[in-house]
Every structure is written in C-alpha cells, then in structure tokens.
Coordinates of C-alpha atoms in Angstrom, one line a residue:
X103 CA 104.5 122.0 95.6
X104 CA 101.3 121.2 93.6
X105 CA 97.9 119.9 94.6
X106 CA 97.8 118.3 98.0
X107 CA 101.5 117.7 98.5
X108 CA 103.8 119.5 100.8
X109 CA 107.5 119.2 101.2
X110 CA 109.1 117.6 104.3
X111 CA 109.8 120.8 106.1
X112 CA 106.3 122.1 105.5
X113 CA 104.9 118.8 106.7
X114 CA 106.9 118.9 109.8
X115 CA 105.7 122.4 110.7
X116 CA 102.1 121.3 110.1
X117 CA 102.5 118.2 112.3
X118 CA 104.1 120.3 115.1
X119 CA 101.2 122.7 115.0
X120 CA 98.7 119.8 115.0
X121 CA 100.3 118.4 118.2
X122 CA 99.7 121.7 120.0
X123 CA 103.2 123.2 119.6
X124 CA 103.1 127.0 119.9
X125 CA 106.8 127.9 120.5
X126 CA 110.1 126.6 119.0
X127 CA 113.4 127.7 120.5
X128 CA 116.5 127.6 118.2
X129 CA 118.7 129.1 115.6
X130 CA 119.4 128.6 111.9
X131 CA 122.2 127.0 109.9
X132 CA 122.8 126.1 106.3
X133 CA 121.1 122.7 106.6
X134 CA 118.0 124.3 108.2
X135 CA 117.1 126.7 105.4
X136 CA 114.1 124.7 104.1
X137 CA 112.7 124.3 107.6
X138 CA 113.0 128.1 108.3
X139 CA 111.4 128.8 105.0
X140 CA 108.5 126.6 106.0
X141 CA 108.2 128.3 109.4
X142 CA 108.2 131.7 107.7
X143 CA 105.3 131.0 105.3
X144 CA 103.1 128.7 107.5
X145 CA 100.5 130.4 109.5
X146 CA 99.6 127.9 112.2
X147 CA 100.3 129.8 115.4
X148 CA 103.9 128.7 116.0
X149 CA 106.3 131.4 117.2
X150 CA 110.0 130.8 116.7
X151 CA 112.2 132.2 119.4
X152 CA 115.6 133.0 118.1
X153 CA 118.3 132.2 120.6
X154 CA 122.1 132.8 120.6
X155 CA 123.3 129.3 121.5
X156 CA 121.7 125.8 121.0
X157 CA 122.4 124.8 124.6
X158 CA 120.1 127.5 125.8
X159 CA 117.4 126.6 123.2
X160 CA 117.2 123.2 124.9
X161 CA 117.2 124.7 128.4
X162 CA 114.4 127.1 127.3
X163 CA 112.4 124.2 125.9
X164 CA 113.0 122.2 129.1
X165 CA 111.6 124.9 131.5
X166 CA 108.8 125.8 129.1
X167 CA 107.6 122.2 129.2
X168 CA 107.9 122.1 133.0
X169 CA 105.7 125.1 133.5
X170 CA 103.1 124.6 130.7
X171 CA 102.6 120.8 130.7
X172 CA 103.2 120.9 127.0
X173 CA 106.0 119.4 124.9
X174 CA 109.0 121.8 124.6
X175 CA 110.6 122.0 121.2
X176 CA 114.1 123.2 120.3
X177 CA 116.0 123.0 117.1
X178 CA 119.5 123.6 115.7
X179 CA 121.6 122.8 112.6
X180 CA 123.9 120.0 111.8
X181 CA 127.5 119.5 113.1
X182 CA 128.3 122.0 115.9
X183 CA 124.6 122.8 116.4
X184 CA 123.8 119.2 117.0
X185 CA 126.7 118.8 119.5
X186 CA 125.8 122.1 121.3
X187 CA 122.2 121.1 121.9
X188 CA 123.2 117.8 123.6
X189 CA 123.5 119.0 127.3
X190 CA 120.0 120.3 127.5
X191 CA 118.6 117.1 125.9
X192 CA 120.5 114.9 128.4
X193 CA 119.1 117.0 131.2
X194 CA 115.5 116.7 129.9
X195 CA 115.8 112.9 129.4
X196 CA 117.0 112.3 133.0
X197 CA 114.7 114.8 134.5
X198 CA 111.7 113.2 132.8
X199 CA 110.8 116.3 130.8
X200 CA 109.4 115.9 127.3
X201 CA 111.6 117.9 125.0
X202 CA 111.7 117.4 121.2
X203 CA 115.1 118.2 119.7
X204 CA 115.1 118.7 115.9
X205 CA 118.5 118.9 114.3
X206 CA 118.8 119.3 110.5
X207 CA 121.5 117.3 108.7
X208 CA 123.4 117.1 105.5
X209 CA 121.6 115.5 102.6
X210 CA 121.4 111.8 102.5
X211 CA 123.0 111.9 99.0
X212 CA 126.1 113.4 100.6
X213 CA 126.5 110.8 103.3
X214 CA 130.0 109.3 103.4
X215 CA 131.5 111.8 101.0
X216 CA 132.9 114.1 103.7
X217 CA 130.5 117.0 103.5
X218 CA 130.9 119.8 106.0
X219 CA 129.2 119.1 109.4
X220 CA 128.5 115.4 108.7
X221 CA 128.3 113.2 111.8
X222 CA 126.3 110.2 112.9
X223 CA 123.4 112.0 114.6
X224 CA 121.5 108.8 115.5
X225 CA 124.6 107.5 117.4
X226 CA 125.3 110.9 118.9
X227 CA 121.8 111.3 120.5
X228 CA 121.2 107.6 121.4
X229 CA 122.7 107.9 125.0
X230 CA 121.0 111.1 125.9
X231 CA 117.4 110.6 124.6
X232 CA 114.5 108.3 125.4
X233 CA 114.1 107.7 121.7
X234 CA 115.7 109.2 118.5
X235 CA 115.6 108.8 114.8
X236 CA 117.1 110.3 111.7
X237 CA 114.4 110.5 109.0
X238 CA 115.8 108.8 105.9
X239 CA 112.9 109.7 103.6
X240 CA 110.0 112.1 103.7
X241 CA 107.6 109.1 103.2
X242 CA 108.4 108.1 106.8
X243 CA 108.2 111.6 108.3
X244 CA 104.5 111.8 109.4
X245 CA 104.5 108.5 111.3
X246 CA 108.0 109.1 112.8
X247 CA 106.8 112.5 114.1
X248 CA 103.7 111.0 115.6
X249 CA 105.8 108.3 117.3
X250 CA 108.2 111.0 118.7
X251 CA 105.3 112.7 120.5
X252 CA 104.0 109.3 121.9
X253 CA 107.5 108.4 123.1
X254 CA 108.0 111.8 124.8
X255 CA 104.7 111.9 126.8
X256 CA 103.8 108.3 127.7
X257 CA 105.3 106.1 130.5
X258 CA 108.1 108.0 132.0
X259 CA 108.3 111.2 130.0
X260 CA 111.6 112.2 128.4
X261 CA 113.4 113.9 125.5
X262 CA 113.5 112.6 122.0
X263 CA 115.5 113.6 118.9
X264 CA 114.7 113.8 115.2
X265 CA 117.3 114.3 112.6
X266 CA 116.1 115.9 109.4
X267 CA 118.4 115.7 106.4
X268 CA 118.5 118.6 103.9
X269 CA 117.1 116.7 101.0
X270 CA 114.3 115.1 103.1
X271 CA 113.1 118.6 103.9
X272 CA 112.6 119.2 100.2
X273 CA 111.0 115.9 99.3
X274 CA 107.2 115.7 98.8
X275 CA 104.9 114.3 101.5
X276 CA 101.3 113.2 100.9
X277 CA 99.1 115.6 102.8
X278 CA 96.6 112.8 103.4
X279 CA 99.1 111.4 105.9
X280 CA 99.5 114.6 107.9
X281 CA 97.2 113.7 110.8
X282 CA 98.3 114.6 114.3
X283 CA 97.6 113.1 117.7
X284 CA 97.1 116.2 119.9
X285 CA 96.5 114.1 123.0
X286 CA 100.3 113.4 122.9
X287 CA 101.2 117.1 122.9
X288 CA 100.7 117.3 126.7
X289 CA 102.1 115.1 129.4
X290 CA 101.8 112.7 131.0
X291 CA 99.6 111.1 128.3
X292 CA 98.0 107.7 128.8
X293 CA 98.7 107.7 132.5
X294 CA 99.6 104.2 133.8
X295 CA 97.2 103.2 136.6
X296 CA 98.1 101.0 139.6
X297 CA 97.2 97.4 140.1
X298 CA 94.5 97.1 142.9
X299 CA 96.6 94.4 144.7
X300 CA 99.6 96.8 144.8
X301 CA 97.4 99.6 146.3
X302 CA 96.4 97.2 149.1
X303 CA 100.0 96.1 149.6
X304 CA 101.1 99.7 150.0
X305 CA 98.4 100.6 152.5
X306 CA 99.1 97.5 154.5
X307 CA 102.7 98.4 154.8
X308 CA 101.8 101.9 155.9
X309 CA 99.4 100.6 158.5
X310 CA 102.2 98.5 160.0
X311 CA 104.4 101.6 160.3
X312 CA 104.5 103.9 163.4
X313 CA 106.6 106.7 162.0
X314 CA 106.2 106.8 158.2
X315 CA 107.6 109.6 156.0
X316 CA 106.9 110.4 152.4
X317 CA 109.7 111.6 150.1
X318 CA 108.5 113.2 146.8
X319 CA 110.6 113.5 143.7
X320 CA 109.9 115.6 140.6
X321 CA 107.4 113.0 139.5
X322 CA 104.7 114.4 141.7
X323 CA 104.9 117.9 140.1
X324 CA 105.4 116.5 136.6
X325 CA 102.2 114.5 136.9
X326 CA 100.2 117.3 138.5
X327 CA 99.6 115.3 141.6
X328 CA 99.9 118.0 144.3
X329 CA 96.2 118.0 145.3
X330 CA 96.2 114.2 145.4
X331 CA 99.3 114.2 147.5
X332 CA 97.8 116.7 150.0
X333 CA 94.7 114.6 150.3
X334 CA 96.5 111.4 150.9
X335 CA 99.1 112.8 153.4
X336 CA 96.4 114.6 155.4
X337 CA 94.3 111.4 155.6
X338 CA 97.1 109.6 157.4
X339 CA 98.9 112.6 158.7
X340 CA 102.3 111.6 157.2
X341 CA 105.2 114.1 157.0
X342 CA 106.2 115.0 153.5
X343 CA 109.8 115.7 152.5
X344 CA 111.0 116.3 148.9
X345 CA 114.0 116.0 146.7
X346 CA 115.3 119.3 145.2
X347 CA 113.2 118.6 142.0
X348 CA 110.2 117.7 144.1
X349 CA 110.2 121.1 145.9
X350 CA 106.6 122.4 145.6
X351 CA 104.9 119.0 146.0
X352 CA 103.3 120.7 149.0
X353 CA 103.4 124.4 149.8
X354 CA 106.1 125.0 152.3
X355 CA 103.4 126.5 154.6
X356 CA 101.6 123.2 154.8
X357 CA 101.8 121.7 158.3
X358 CA 103.0 118.4 156.9
X359 CA 105.7 119.9 154.6
X360 CA 109.1 119.3 156.1
X361 CA 111.1 120.6 153.1
X362 CA 114.0 119.4 151.0
X363 CA 116.1 116.4 152.2
X364 CA 119.4 115.3 150.9
X365 CA 122.9 116.6 150.4
X366 CA 121.8 119.6 148.4
X367 CA 119.4 121.8 150.4
X368 CA 118.7 119.3 153.2
X369 CA 119.5 120.1 156.8
X370 CA 120.3 117.8 159.8
X371 CA 116.8 118.3 161.2
X372 CA 115.1 117.1 158.0
X373 CA 117.5 114.2 157.7
X374 CA 116.7 113.2 161.3
X375 CA 113.0 113.1 160.4
X376 CA 113.8 110.5 157.7
X377 CA 116.3 108.5 159.7
X378 CA 114.0 108.3 162.7
X379 CA 111.2 106.9 160.5
X380 CA 110.4 103.2 160.3
X381 CA 108.9 103.4 156.8
X382 CA 109.7 105.7 153.8
X383 CA 107.3 106.0 150.9
X384 CA 109.1 107.2 147.8
X385 CA 106.8 108.9 145.3
X386 CA 108.1 109.8 141.8
X387 CA 111.6 109.8 143.3
X388 CA 114.5 107.7 142.0
X389 CA 116.3 107.8 145.4
X390 CA 119.5 108.8 143.8
X391 CA 122.8 109.9 145.5
X392 CA 121.7 113.5 146.3
X393 CA 118.3 112.8 147.8
X394 CA 119.7 110.0 150.0
X395 CA 123.1 111.5 150.8
X396 CA 124.8 108.7 148.9
X397 CA 122.3 106.1 150.1
X398 CA 122.9 106.7 153.8
X399 CA 119.4 108.1 154.5
X400 CA 117.0 106.3 155.0
X401 CA 118.8 104.2 157.5
X402 CA 119.4 100.5 156.8
X403 CA 116.5 98.4 157.9
X404 CA 113.8 101.0 157.1
X405 CA 110.8 99.7 155.2
X406 CA 110.7 101.1 151.7
X407 CA 107.6 101.7 149.6
X408 CA 108.1 102.9 146.0
X409 CA 105.7 104.4 143.5
X410 CA 107.0 105.4 140.1
X411 CA 105.9 105.4 136.4
X412 CA 109.2 103.7 135.5
X413 CA 109.4 100.1 136.7
X414 CA 113.2 100.1 136.3
X415 CA 113.5 102.7 139.1
X416 CA 111.8 100.5 141.7
X417 CA 114.2 98.4 143.6
X418 CA 117.3 99.9 141.9
X419 CA 118.6 101.5 145.1
X420 CA 116.6 99.9 147.9
X421 CA 114.9 96.7 148.6
X422 CA 111.2 97.5 148.5
X423 CA 108.5 96.1 150.7
X424 CA 105.7 97.3 148.5
X425 CA 105.6 99.0 145.1
X426 CA 103.2 100.6 142.6
X427 CA 104.1 101.1 138.9
X428 CA 101.9 104.0 137.9
X429 CA 101.7 107.7 137.4
X430 CA 101.9 109.6 140.6
X431 CA 98.5 111.3 140.3
X432 CA 96.6 108.1 139.4
X433 CA 98.5 106.2 142.1
X434 CA 97.8 108.7 144.9
X435 CA 94.1 109.0 143.8
X436 CA 93.8 105.3 144.0
X437 CA 95.3 105.2 147.5
X438 CA 93.0 108.0 148.7
X439 CA 90.0 106.1 147.3
X440 CA 91.1 102.9 149.0
X441 CA 91.3 104.8 152.3
X442 CA 87.7 105.8 152.2
X443 CA 85.8 104.2 155.0
X444 CA 88.9 103.0 156.8
X445 CA 90.0 104.1 160.2
X446 CA 93.7 104.7 159.4
X447 CA 96.0 105.4 162.3
X448 CA 97.5 108.9 162.4
X449 CA 101.3 109.1 161.9
X450 CA 101.3 112.2 164.2
X451 CA 103.0 114.0 161.3
X452 CA 102.1 117.6 162.2
X453 CA 103.9 117.5 165.5
X454 CA 106.9 115.7 164.0
X455 CA 107.2 118.3 161.2
X456 CA 106.8 121.2 163.7
X457 CA 109.7 119.9 165.8
X458 CA 111.9 119.4 162.7
X459 CA 111.1 122.9 161.4
X460 CA 112.0 124.4 164.7
X461 CA 115.4 122.8 164.7
X462 CA 116.0 123.5 161.1
X463 CA 115.2 127.3 161.3
X464 CA 117.1 127.8 164.6
X465 CA 119.8 130.4 164.0
X466 CA 118.6 131.4 160.5
X467 CA 117.2 134.7 161.7
X468 CA 120.6 135.6 163.2
X469 CA 122.3 134.7 159.9
X470 CA 120.1 137.0 157.8
X471 CA 119.9 139.8 160.4
X472 CA 123.7 140.4 160.5
X473 CA 124.7 143.2 158.2
X474 CA 127.7 141.2 156.9
X475 CA 129.6 142.0 153.8
X476 CA 130.1 140.3 151.4
X477 CA 126.4 139.6 151.5
X478 CA 125.3 136.2 152.8
X479 CA 123.3 134.1 150.3
X480 CA 120.7 133.5 153.0
X481 CA 120.0 137.3 153.0
X482 CA 119.4 137.3 149.3
X483 CA 116.9 134.5 149.6
X484 CA 115.2 136.2 152.6
X485 CA 114.8 139.5 150.8
X486 CA 113.4 137.9 147.7
X487 CA 111.0 135.9 149.9
X488 CA 109.7 139.1 151.2
X489 CA 109.4 140.9 147.9
X490 CA 108.2 138.3 145.4
X491 CA 104.6 137.6 144.7
X492 CA 103.3 134.1 145.7
X493 CA 103.1 132.8 142.1
X494 CA 106.7 133.8 141.2
X495 CA 109.0 131.2 139.6
X496 CA 112.6 130.9 140.6
X497 CA 115.1 129.3 138.2
X498 CA 118.3 128.5 140.1
X499 CA 121.7 127.5 138.7
X500 CA 123.8 124.8 140.4
X501 CA 126.6 126.2 142.6
X502 CA 125.7 128.9 145.1
X503 CA 122.0 129.5 144.3
X504 CA 120.6 125.9 144.3
X505 CA 121.3 124.7 147.9
X506 CA 120.3 128.0 149.5
X507 CA 117.0 128.3 147.6
X508 CA 116.3 124.6 148.1
X509 CA 116.7 124.9 151.8
X510 CA 115.5 128.4 152.7
X511 CA 113.0 129.6 150.0
X512 CA 109.6 128.9 151.4
X513 CA 107.4 128.3 148.3
X514 CA 104.0 129.7 149.1
X515 CA 102.1 127.6 146.5
X516 CA 102.3 124.0 145.3
X517 CA 103.4 123.3 141.8
X518 CA 106.4 124.1 139.6
X519 CA 107.6 127.4 141.1
X520 CA 111.2 126.3 141.6
X521 CA 113.3 125.0 138.7
X522 CA 116.8 123.7 138.7
X523 CA 118.7 121.1 136.7
X524 CA 119.3 118.3 139.1
X525 CA 120.0 115.5 136.7
X526 CA 123.4 116.7 135.4
X527 CA 123.8 120.1 137.0
X528 CA 125.4 121.9 134.0
X529 CA 126.3 125.5 134.8
X530 CA 124.6 128.2 132.9
X531 CA 121.1 126.5 132.8
X532 CA 119.1 129.1 134.7
X533 CA 118.9 132.0 132.3
X534 CA 117.7 129.8 129.4
X535 CA 115.3 128.1 131.9
X536 CA 114.0 131.5 133.0
X537 CA 113.4 132.6 129.4
X538 CA 111.5 129.4 128.7
X539 CA 109.4 129.8 131.9
X540 CA 108.7 133.5 131.1
X541 CA 107.4 132.6 127.6
X542 CA 105.4 129.7 129.0
X543 CA 103.8 131.8 131.8
X544 CA 103.5 135.3 130.5
X545 CA 102.7 137.8 133.2
X546 CA 104.4 135.8 135.9
X547 CA 107.4 137.2 137.8
X548 CA 110.4 135.0 136.9
X549 CA 113.7 135.2 138.7
X550 CA 117.0 133.8 137.3
X551 CA 119.3 133.1 140.3
X552 CA 122.8 132.4 139.0
X553 CA 126.5 132.4 140.1
X554 CA 129.2 134.3 138.3
X555 CA 130.7 131.0 137.0
X556 CA 127.4 130.2 135.4
X557 CA 126.9 133.8 134.2
X558 CA 129.9 133.5 131.9
X559 CA 128.4 130.5 130.2
X560 CA 125.1 132.2 129.4
X561 CA 125.8 135.9 129.0
X562 CA 125.0 135.8 125.2
X563 CA 121.4 135.1 126.0
X564 CA 121.1 138.5 127.6
X565 CA 120.7 139.7 124.0
X566 CA 117.7 137.4 123.6
X567 CA 116.2 138.8 126.8
X568 CA 116.7 142.4 125.7
X569 CA 115.5 141.8 122.1
X570 CA 112.3 140.2 123.2
X571 CA 111.8 142.5 126.2
X572 CA 111.3 139.5 128.5
X573 CA 110.8 141.1 132.0
X574 CA 112.6 138.5 134.0
X575 CA 114.9 139.4 136.9
X576 CA 118.4 138.2 137.1
X577 CA 120.3 137.9 140.4
X578 CA 124.0 137.2 140.2
X579 CA 125.9 135.8 143.2
X580 CA 129.3 137.1 142.5
X581 CA 132.2 135.6 144.5
X582 CA 134.9 135.2 141.8
X583 CA 135.2 131.5 141.9
X584 CA 133.7 128.1 141.0
X585 CA 132.4 128.1 144.6
X586 CA 131.0 124.5 144.7
X587 CA 134.3 123.0 143.7
X588 CA 136.2 125.4 145.9
X589 CA 134.1 124.3 148.9
X590 CA 134.7 120.7 148.1
X591 CA 138.5 121.4 148.0
X592 CA 138.2 122.9 151.4
X593 CA 136.2 120.1 153.0
X594 CA 137.8 117.2 151.4
X595 CA 141.3 118.2 150.3
X596 CA 142.7 120.3 153.0
X597 CA 141.9 123.6 151.4
X598 CA 144.3 123.1 148.6
X599 CA 142.6 125.4 146.1
X600 CA 143.5 124.8 142.5
X601 CA 141.9 126.0 139.2
X602 CA 138.8 127.5 140.9
X603 CA 139.4 131.3 141.2
X604 CA 138.9 133.9 138.5
X605 CA 138.7 137.7 138.2
X606 CA 135.7 139.6 139.2
X607 CA 133.3 140.7 136.4
X608 CA 131.1 143.8 136.5
X609 CA 127.9 141.9 135.7
X610 CA 125.9 145.1 136.0
X611 CA 128.0 146.7 133.3
X612 CA 127.7 143.6 131.0
X613 CA 123.9 143.7 131.4
X614 CA 123.8 147.5 130.7
X615 CA 125.8 146.9 127.5
X616 CA 122.9 144.7 126.3
X617 CA 120.4 147.4 127.2
X618 CA 119.2 145.7 130.4
X619 CA 118.7 147.9 133.5
X620 CA 121.1 146.8 136.3
X621 CA 122.1 147.5 139.8
X622 CA 125.0 146.5 142.1
X623 CA 124.7 145.5 145.8
X624 CA 127.8 145.2 148.0
X625 CA 126.0 145.6 151.4
X626 CA 122.7 144.3 152.8
X627 CA 121.3 147.8 152.8
X628 CA 122.1 148.2 149.0
X629 CA 120.6 144.7 148.4
X630 CA 117.1 145.6 149.5
X631 CA 117.1 148.8 147.5
X632 CA 118.4 147.1 144.3
X633 CA 116.1 144.1 144.4
X634 CA 113.1 146.4 145.0
X635 CA 114.1 148.6 142.0
X636 CA 114.6 145.6 139.8
X637 CA 111.3 144.0 140.6
X638 CA 109.5 147.3 140.2
X639 CA 111.1 147.8 136.8
X640 CA 108.7 146.9 133.9
X641 CA 111.4 145.3 131.8
X642 CA 114.3 142.9 132.3
X643 CA 116.6 143.8 135.1
X644 CA 119.8 142.4 136.8
X645 CA 121.2 142.8 140.3
X646 CA 124.9 142.0 140.7
X647 CA 125.4 140.9 144.3
X648 CA 128.8 140.7 145.9
X649 CA 128.2 137.5 147.9
X650 CA 129.9 135.6 150.6
X651 CA 132.3 132.9 149.1
X652 CA 130.6 129.5 149.2
X653 CA 133.5 127.8 151.0
X654 CA 133.1 130.3 153.8
X655 CA 129.3 130.1 154.1
X656 CA 127.0 127.9 156.1
X657 CA 125.8 126.2 153.0
X658 CA 123.1 123.6 153.3
X659 CA 125.4 120.9 151.7
X660 CA 125.9 117.9 154.0
X661 CA 129.2 116.8 152.7
X662 CA 130.8 120.1 153.7
X663 CA 129.5 120.0 157.3
X664 CA 132.2 119.1 159.8

C-alpha cells in the first residue's frame, strides 16, 4: 500500500491492537492468508497463539476473557473452520463473556459461484452471538470493528462474530478512519446504573423478610462485584449461595458463604437453606434449570428480588416483587450506600450458614479417608485442596469433575478461580479454557480437571501445551464411560446402560507421547504422590486417575439422589 492507506487485513490488526487486544487464538486457512500476513508484519504487541482446533481457540478466548477482564479474540478460516468455532461462541454468548470470533471467508466476487468452503456465515452465527456481521467492503471495516467491541462489552456482555472475505482483506482502507475505542476493550463497559426508586423497592422488600437468602450467578464475578457483595451481605447478615458459575462470589471461608446450590454441585443442606427462606435475592443470576433444580427451589410463594444487567432475564422464570436493571457492581454499591444510616435488621445469616455447612459436610471426611479403589472423586478434590496455592485456577469439564469441584472445592479467595462451561456444557472445554487462563494469568497455577470422555475431544491441544511450554496441570478422571449419561440411565431408566461405555485409555502414555510429564494413580496412596510431583514439576504435567464410576459415586447431583 502507498501513503496513508492500509489494506483491510492490516487495518483489522491495527484496530484490534488499538482496542487493547494482546492475544489471538486460532489457526490459518487459505482464506486467512492476508490476515496472517498482516499479523506477521505488524508490530503492535499482539501475540498469535496457534491452536490445533478452532473449537479450542474459542474456549481459550472465553477463559482468557474471564480471568483478564479483557475481550477474548479467536479466529479461524472459512467453511469447516467457521463451523468448528461455533460451540465456543455459543458458550460465550450464553455465559455473558465477550469473545470476538473472526472467520475469514471466500471473496465476495466468488459468492454464488460454488467456491470451496462457501456458506452463509451471517446466518450461521446469528443464533449463537449477541451480534454478528460479514464485512462486505473494506470501507465499512473500521466502524464495524468499533461496533463489535461496543456490542461485546456493554449491557449484558456476550460474543460477536465478524466475517472477513478474502478480497475485503486486500482492499484499501483510509488510515484516517482507524481510530479505536479502547474503553470497549474491557468489560463491563458503560455500566448500567440502577434507578433510585428500584433501590428503595429492593431494600423495602428485604426489610419485610425474616429469612432472606442471596443467590449469585456469574454476573457478580463478571462485573467484579465481589467486594460490594461482601459489604452488602455483611451489612444485613444475609446468607449467600451461588450458582456453579457464581462460585467465588464470596470466598468459601466467609461466614456468610453457603456454597453452590442447584442440581449440579448443590447438596440437600444448601437447598434447605433456600427453601426455608421467605425472600430470595437473585443477583446476576438467570434462575435457570440447574440453579433452581428445574424451578422447584425456591419454593412457591417465596418473595423474589432480581438484579440483572439484562432486563429480559427479570421475570422470565419467577414473578418478582422488586427488581433492579443494572450492572451487579453498580447495583450492589447503590444498595450499600442506601443502607448507610439505617438500622437494618439482621437476617441471622451467620448462624443459618453454620448449620447448613455442618449438615452439608457431615460424612465427607469419612468419604475421603477411606482408601477405596478406584479412587473416589472427593479424594482428588481434597488432595488438590491441600496442595494448591490460594490463587490457583481450576478449569473443570462437565461430567465427573464439575459437580465434585462445585460442591467440595473450597475456594480460598473471591473472584474467578473456578471456570466451567455451564451454558451448554460441551465436553472437552477444560483444556482450552486452562490454556487461555494460563496465558491470561502467567505465573498462576492452573489445573485442568477433565474426564476421559472429554479427554478424547481435546487431546490434540496437548501439542499446543507442550509447544508453548504452558505449565498447567491436567488431572484426568478415568472411568471408561460417559459417566454423566450412565448415571442418568441408572437413576431414571432402570440401569439399562446403552452407548455409554468405551475402552480404557492410557492417558499418561498419550501425554508422554506429546512430551508432557505424566503419572498414573490407581490408589489413594499413589494419588498424593502423583499430584505432588505434577505440581512440583516446572512444566506441563498430567495425572491419570483411575476413578470411581460416576454412577456408583455419591455425586452431588440432585436428580440422581434416591
């Protein structure tokens, strides 16, 4: 290009850098060649992370955004690359995580002439994104990119998609239009604030309640509202429960923290705390099927207060007595300010939480003390609890790891220290997430907890881990089945197992083939030794745990409890 003009690919790279992007996760295809050429010759601090599968590029960008508070960016080529990247983009959209998916496309001049990899990318991504656009001309590129960042980070955050045709990447762009809006590179941006009348309505409802409970969803952590939550809960001494995604809204050691509720990770004692309340305050929580055990808890007749940045969420599942449409941090700060000078009645939360905790943990010590083999999942959680530093991040796959870590892992610090994909629950999420978290938080111990069903869907990314020397630790719960489905067949279909069992894999050998140090653990005694060695190892490491089958365990999943 001559003078002050760049081509579309170069302009995109410059705009990404101007919005604060420092990492891009993805892999190349024929339609992406101009974009990769622009990345190679542009020195603006962006590091490209080559992955082995577009799905995991999106999972990496998702967790990266969750731990950094910055937009996550993933990219892939046209055709199969665009279809592969979809699962992670859907997860980010419905988990309110700002992820920008860039997929290159065939040239606009080839459209309708049956070129290889042609598909309607705008239609493909419409159901799984907050907003998406295919850029028809480089003249539109700068303002479309700026809008993409605004869409991702304002209101309820979420994923967006940009399609970038091959010829548009090579068209000239006027450099005078390449301004960026860096305030939209982090989230939440332009936080919505509550109406004063709504603040008073919420406080009035809480003042009428005798036994209120707070349930926090992922919105509390996404908005960085953990300190504001603690201040507000302590002021009224209200017990705080969380959804799986809200784990970490308070440290698990906090006297008002009752832990996870719902069908995945909840226990009867925590459900009782909710069911015995006369008022439930939902904060950044959609009150979906898992958190409410299919809308059976809270009990009918309970007063509901709802705070959420998305007005469409409020009233969708429960009739609300009071509501606030705002960001969790700004809403909780406003509530705390309004409490100043008032003599609010205490909800006696500390005593209520202590009783619930005592009932919840009864019998747990016996479960982990027994030297049972195959190894109980609770024992793995307990050993990691003892060995991990307080700032460790655990990324858990659905299946065996999620409910056990949700219920029994006592997170020492508030914030995003536990990551799992609770919007769509696709297997194989955790390794990509752990890579993204490791890159976003260098120097932090990151654990990928996965099952053997998930392992088979993500094993290729072990090469990424080894090539980049990412020192994350992988723990595989190996029970030779799709355990969640098998447990469901046992509890709901008379134990008629069909299509759920597969052969045992030597995961330690697979990791070793990629150059990753690995250990096996078939007994509790071997487990402690293996986990200690893996955590002490300076590089990436894997521990292959022969674990108790999920259908035979005391899993914290309410639908399986007789």
